[in-house]
Coordinates of N, CA and C in Angstrom, one line a residue:
X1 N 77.1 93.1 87.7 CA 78.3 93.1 87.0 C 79.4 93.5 87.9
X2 N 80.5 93.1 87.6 CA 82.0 93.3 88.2 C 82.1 94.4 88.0
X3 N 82.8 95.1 89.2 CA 83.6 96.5 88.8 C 84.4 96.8 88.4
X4 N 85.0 97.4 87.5 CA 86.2 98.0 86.9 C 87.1 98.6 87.1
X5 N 88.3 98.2 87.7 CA 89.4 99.2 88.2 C 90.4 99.2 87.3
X6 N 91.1 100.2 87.5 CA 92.1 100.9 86.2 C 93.2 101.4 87.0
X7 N 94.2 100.6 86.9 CA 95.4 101.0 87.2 C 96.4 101.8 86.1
X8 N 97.1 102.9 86.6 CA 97.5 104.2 86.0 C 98.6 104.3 86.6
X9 N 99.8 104.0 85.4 CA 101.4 103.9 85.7 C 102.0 105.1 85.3
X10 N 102.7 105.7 86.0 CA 103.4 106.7 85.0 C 104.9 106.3 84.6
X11 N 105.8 107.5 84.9 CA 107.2 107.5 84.1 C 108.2 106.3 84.5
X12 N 108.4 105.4 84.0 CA 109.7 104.4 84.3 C 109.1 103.3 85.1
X13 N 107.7 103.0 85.3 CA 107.1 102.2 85.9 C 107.0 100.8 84.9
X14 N 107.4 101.0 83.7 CA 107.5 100.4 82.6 C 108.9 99.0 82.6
X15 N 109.8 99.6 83.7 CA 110.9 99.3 83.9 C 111.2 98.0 85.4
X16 N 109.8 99.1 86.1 CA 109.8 98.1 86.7 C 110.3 96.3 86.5
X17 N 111.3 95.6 87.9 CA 111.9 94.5 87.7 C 113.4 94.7 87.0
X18 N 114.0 95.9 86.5 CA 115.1 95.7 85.9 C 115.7 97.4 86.7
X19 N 114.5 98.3 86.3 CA 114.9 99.3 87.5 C 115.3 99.5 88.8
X20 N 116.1 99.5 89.5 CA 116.8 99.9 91.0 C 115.8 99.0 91.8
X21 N 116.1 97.4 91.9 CA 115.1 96.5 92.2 C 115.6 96.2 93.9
X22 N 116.4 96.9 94.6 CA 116.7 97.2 95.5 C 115.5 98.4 95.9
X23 N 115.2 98.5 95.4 CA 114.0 99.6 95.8 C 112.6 99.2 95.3
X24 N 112.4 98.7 93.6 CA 111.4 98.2 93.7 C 111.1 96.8 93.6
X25 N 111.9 95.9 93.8 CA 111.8 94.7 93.6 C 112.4 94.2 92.1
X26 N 111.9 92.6 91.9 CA 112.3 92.1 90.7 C 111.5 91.4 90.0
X27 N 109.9 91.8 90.7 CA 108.9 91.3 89.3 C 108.8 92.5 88.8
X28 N 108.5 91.8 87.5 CA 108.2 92.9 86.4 C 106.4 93.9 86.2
X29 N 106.0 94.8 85.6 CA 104.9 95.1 85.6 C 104.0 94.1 85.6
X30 N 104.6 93.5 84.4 CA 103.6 92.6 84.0 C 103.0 91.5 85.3
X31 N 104.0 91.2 86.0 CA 103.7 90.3 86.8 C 103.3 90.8 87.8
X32 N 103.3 91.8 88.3 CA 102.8 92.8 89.3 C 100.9 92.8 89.1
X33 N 100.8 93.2 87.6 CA 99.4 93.4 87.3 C 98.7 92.1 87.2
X34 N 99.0 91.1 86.9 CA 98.9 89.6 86.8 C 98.3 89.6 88.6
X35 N 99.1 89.7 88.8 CA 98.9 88.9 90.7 C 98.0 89.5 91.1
X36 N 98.5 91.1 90.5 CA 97.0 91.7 91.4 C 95.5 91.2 91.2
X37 N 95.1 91.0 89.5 CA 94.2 90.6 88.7 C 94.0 89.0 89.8
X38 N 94.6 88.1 90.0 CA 94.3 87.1 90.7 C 94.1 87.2 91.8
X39 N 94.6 88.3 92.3 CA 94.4 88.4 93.8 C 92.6 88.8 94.0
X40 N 92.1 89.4 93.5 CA 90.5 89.7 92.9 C 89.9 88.6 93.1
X41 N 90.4 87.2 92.8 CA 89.4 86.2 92.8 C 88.3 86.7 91.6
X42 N 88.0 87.1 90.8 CA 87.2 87.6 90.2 C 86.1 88.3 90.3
X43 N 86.5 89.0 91.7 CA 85.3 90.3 92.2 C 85.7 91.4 91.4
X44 N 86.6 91.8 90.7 CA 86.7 93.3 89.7 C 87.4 92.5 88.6
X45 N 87.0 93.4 87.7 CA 88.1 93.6 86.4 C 89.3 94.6 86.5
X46 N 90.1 94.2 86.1 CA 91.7 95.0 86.4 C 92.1 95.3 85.0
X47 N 92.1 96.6 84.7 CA 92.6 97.0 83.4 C 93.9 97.7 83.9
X48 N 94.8 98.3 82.9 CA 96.5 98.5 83.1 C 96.4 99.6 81.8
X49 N 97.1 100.9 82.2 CA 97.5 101.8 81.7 C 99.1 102.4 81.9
X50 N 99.8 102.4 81.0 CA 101.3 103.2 81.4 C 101.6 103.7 80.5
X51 N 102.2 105.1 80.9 CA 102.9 106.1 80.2 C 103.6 106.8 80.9
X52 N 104.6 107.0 79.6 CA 105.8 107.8 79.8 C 105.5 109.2 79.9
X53 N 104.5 109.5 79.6 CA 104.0 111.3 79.0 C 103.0 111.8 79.8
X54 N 103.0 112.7 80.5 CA 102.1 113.2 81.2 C 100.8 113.5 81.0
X55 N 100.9 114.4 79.4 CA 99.9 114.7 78.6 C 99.0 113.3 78.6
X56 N 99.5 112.1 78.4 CA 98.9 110.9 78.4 C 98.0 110.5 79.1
X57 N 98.7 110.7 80.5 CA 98.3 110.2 81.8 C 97.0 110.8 82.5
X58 N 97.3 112.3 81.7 CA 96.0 113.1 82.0 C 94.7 112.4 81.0
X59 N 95.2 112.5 79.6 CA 94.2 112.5 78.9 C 93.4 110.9 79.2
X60 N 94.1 110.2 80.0 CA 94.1 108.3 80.5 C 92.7 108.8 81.7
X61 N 92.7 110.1 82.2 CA 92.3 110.2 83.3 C 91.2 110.6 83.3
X62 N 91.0 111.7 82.2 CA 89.9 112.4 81.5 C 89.0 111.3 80.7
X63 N 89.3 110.5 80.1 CA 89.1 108.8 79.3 C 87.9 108.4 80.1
X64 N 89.0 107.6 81.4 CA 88.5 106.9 82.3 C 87.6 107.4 83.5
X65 N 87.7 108.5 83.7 CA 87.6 109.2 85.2 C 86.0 109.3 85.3
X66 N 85.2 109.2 84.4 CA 84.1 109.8 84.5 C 83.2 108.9 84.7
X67 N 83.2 107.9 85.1 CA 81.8 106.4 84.9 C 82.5 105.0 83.8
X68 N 83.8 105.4 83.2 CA 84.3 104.1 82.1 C 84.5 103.4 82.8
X69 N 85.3 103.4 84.1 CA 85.5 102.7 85.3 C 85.1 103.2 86.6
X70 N 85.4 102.4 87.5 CA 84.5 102.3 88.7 C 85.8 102.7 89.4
X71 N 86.9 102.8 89.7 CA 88.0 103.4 90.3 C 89.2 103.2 90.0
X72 N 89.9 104.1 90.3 CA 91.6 104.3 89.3 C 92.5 103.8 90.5
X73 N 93.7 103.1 90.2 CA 94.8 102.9 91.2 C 95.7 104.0 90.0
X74 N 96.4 105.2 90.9 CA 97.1 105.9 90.2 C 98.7 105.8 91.0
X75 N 99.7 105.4 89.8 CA 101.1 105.5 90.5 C 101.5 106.4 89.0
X76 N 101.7 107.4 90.2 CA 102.4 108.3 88.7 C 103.8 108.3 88.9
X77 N 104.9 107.8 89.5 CA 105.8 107.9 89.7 C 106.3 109.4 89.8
X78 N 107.2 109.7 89.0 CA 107.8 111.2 89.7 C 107.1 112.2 89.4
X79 N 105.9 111.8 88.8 CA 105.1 113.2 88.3 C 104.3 113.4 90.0
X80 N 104.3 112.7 90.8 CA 103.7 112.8 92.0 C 103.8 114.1 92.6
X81 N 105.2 114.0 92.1 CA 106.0 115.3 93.0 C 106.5 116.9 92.4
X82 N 105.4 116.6 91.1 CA 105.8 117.7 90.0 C 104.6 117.8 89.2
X83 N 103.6 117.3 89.2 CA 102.5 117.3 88.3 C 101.0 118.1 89.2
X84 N 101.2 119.1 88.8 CA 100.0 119.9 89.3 C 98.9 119.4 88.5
X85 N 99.4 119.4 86.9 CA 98.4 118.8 86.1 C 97.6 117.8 86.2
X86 N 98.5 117.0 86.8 CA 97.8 115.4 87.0 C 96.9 115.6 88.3
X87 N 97.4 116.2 89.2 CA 96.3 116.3 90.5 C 94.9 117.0 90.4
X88 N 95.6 118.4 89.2 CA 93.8 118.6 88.7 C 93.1 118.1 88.2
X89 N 93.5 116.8 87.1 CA 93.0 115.8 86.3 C 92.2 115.0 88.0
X90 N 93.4 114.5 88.9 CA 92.8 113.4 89.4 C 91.2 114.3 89.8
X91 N 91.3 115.4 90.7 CA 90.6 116.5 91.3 C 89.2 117.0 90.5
X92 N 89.6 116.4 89.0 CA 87.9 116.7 88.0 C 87.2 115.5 87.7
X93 N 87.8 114.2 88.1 CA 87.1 112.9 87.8 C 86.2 112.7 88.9
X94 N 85.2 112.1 88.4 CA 84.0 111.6 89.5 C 84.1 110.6 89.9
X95 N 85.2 109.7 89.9 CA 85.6 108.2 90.6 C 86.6 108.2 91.4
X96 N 86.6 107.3 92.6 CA 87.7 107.4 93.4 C 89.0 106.7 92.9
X97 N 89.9 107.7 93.0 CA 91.5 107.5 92.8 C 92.1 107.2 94.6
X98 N 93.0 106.1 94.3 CA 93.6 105.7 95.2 C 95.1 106.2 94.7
X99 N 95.7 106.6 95.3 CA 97.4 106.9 94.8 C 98.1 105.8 95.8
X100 N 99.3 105.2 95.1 CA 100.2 104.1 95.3 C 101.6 104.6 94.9
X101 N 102.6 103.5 95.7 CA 104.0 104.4 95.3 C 104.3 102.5 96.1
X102 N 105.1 102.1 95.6 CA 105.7 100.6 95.6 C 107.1 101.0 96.3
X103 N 107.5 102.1 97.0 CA 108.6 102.4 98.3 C 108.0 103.4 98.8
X104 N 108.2 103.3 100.0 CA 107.9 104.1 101.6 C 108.7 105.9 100.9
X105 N 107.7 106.6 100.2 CA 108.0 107.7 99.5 C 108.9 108.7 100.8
X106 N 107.8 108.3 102.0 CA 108.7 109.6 102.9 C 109.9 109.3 103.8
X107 N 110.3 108.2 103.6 CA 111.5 108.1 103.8 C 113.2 107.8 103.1
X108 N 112.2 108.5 101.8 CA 112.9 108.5 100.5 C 113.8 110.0 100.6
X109 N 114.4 110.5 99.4 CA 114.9 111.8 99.5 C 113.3 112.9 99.4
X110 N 114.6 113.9 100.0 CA 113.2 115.1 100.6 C 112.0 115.3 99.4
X111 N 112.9 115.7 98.2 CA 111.7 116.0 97.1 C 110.6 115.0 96.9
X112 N 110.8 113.7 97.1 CA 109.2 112.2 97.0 C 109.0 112.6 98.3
X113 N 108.7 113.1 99.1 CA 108.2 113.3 100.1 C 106.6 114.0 100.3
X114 N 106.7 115.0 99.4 CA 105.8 115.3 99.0 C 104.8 115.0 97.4
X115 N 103.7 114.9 98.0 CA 102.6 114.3 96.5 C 101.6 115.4 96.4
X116 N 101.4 116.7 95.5 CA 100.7 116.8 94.9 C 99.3 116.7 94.9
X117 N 99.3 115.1 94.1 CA 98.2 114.2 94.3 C 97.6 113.9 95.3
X118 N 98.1 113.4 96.6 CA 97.3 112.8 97.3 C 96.4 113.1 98.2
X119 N 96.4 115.4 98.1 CA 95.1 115.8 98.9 C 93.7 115.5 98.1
X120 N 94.2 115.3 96.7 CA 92.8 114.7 95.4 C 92.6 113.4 95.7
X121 N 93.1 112.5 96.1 CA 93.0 111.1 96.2 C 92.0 110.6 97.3
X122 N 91.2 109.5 97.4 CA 90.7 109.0 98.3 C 91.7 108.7 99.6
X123 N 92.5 108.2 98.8 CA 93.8 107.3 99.8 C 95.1 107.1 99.6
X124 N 96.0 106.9 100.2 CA 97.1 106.8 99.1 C 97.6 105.5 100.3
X125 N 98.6 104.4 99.5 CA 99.6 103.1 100.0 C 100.3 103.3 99.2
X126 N 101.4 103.0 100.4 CA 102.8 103.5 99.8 C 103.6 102.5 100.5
X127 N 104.7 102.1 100.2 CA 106.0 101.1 101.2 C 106.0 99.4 101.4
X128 N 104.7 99.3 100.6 CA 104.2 97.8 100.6 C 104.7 97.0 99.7
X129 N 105.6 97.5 98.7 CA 106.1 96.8 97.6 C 104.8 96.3 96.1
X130 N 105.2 95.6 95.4 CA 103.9 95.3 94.9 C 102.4 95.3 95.7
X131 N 102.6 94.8 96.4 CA 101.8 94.3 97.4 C 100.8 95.6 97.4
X132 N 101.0 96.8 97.1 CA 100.2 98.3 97.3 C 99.3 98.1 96.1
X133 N 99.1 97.9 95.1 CA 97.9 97.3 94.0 C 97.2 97.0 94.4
X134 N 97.6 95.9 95.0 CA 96.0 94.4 95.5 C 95.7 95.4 97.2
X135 N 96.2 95.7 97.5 CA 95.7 97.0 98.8 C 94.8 98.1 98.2
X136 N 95.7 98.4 97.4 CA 94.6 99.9 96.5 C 93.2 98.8 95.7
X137 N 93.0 98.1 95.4 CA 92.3 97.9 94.4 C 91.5 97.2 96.0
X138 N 91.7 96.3 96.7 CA 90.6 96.3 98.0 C 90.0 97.3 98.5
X139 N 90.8 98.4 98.5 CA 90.0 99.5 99.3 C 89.3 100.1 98.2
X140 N 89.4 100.1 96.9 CA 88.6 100.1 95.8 C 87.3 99.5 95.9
X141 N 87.0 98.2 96.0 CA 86.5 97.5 96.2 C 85.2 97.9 97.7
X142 N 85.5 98.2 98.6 CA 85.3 98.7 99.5 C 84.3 100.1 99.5
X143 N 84.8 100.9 98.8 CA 84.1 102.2 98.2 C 83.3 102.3 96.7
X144 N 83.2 101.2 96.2 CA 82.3 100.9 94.7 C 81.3 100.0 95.1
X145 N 80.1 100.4 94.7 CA 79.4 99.2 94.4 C 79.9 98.7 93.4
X146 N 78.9 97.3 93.3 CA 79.1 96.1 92.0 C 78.2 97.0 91.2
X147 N 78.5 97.0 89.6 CA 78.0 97.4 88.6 C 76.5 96.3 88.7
X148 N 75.5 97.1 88.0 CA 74.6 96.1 87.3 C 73.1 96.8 87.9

């Protein structure tokens, strides 16, 4: 069986394509997750999670984290840099989380400079534009076996 990856959006990621597209571009989520899903060729299943609410994103993590899926692509957007919660969430799941950020975080202002999350994470891609999904979900790919 195919493996299951679960990508995990947080605050304003939603906006993505209309938000400061000077920074994240001008496809939208939707189409972001689409390409990624094709880019797979059909070696994983690609499921999509977004929230605005932290509380969410944990309880998304607690959900999934345990064996529902085979590994998380997590972009929490600015909880990265403020979510202790979320990094213990990522830090109690038994599946690899990849962390992603669609602009080059440390060359951003001082405060995205730092993540939280990413001493919990397997890996983190950052600065690649969309393009950091279909990277995170490879190196996903890479560290899962095939279900079955």
């Amino acid at each position: 069986m195919k493996p299951t990856l679960l990508i995990v959006n947080g605050p304003n990621l939603n906006l993505t394509g209309r938000r400061e597209p000077e920074v994240y571009g001008t496809r939208t989520m939707d189409e972001i997750i689409a390409a990624t899903r094709a880019a797979m060729h059909g070696r994983a299943v690609v499921e999509h999670f977004q929230s605005n609410h932290e509380g969410d994103i944990i309880d998304c993590l607690h959900t999934h984290g345990f064996g529902a899926v085979d590994g998380i692509i997590l972009n929490a957007g600015a909880y990265t840099h403020t979510s202790l919660a979320i990094a213990d969430a990522v830090a109690a799941v038994s599946v690899p989380v990849v962390e992603v950020h669609m602009s080059r975080t440390a060359a951003r202002e001082q405060v995205r400079r730092h993540s939280f999350i990413a001493p919990v994470c397997a890996g983190t891609i950052a600065g690649f534009g969309h393009d950091v999904y279909r990277l995170a979900a490879e190196a996903l790919l890479a560290l899962v076996p095939a279900r079955g």
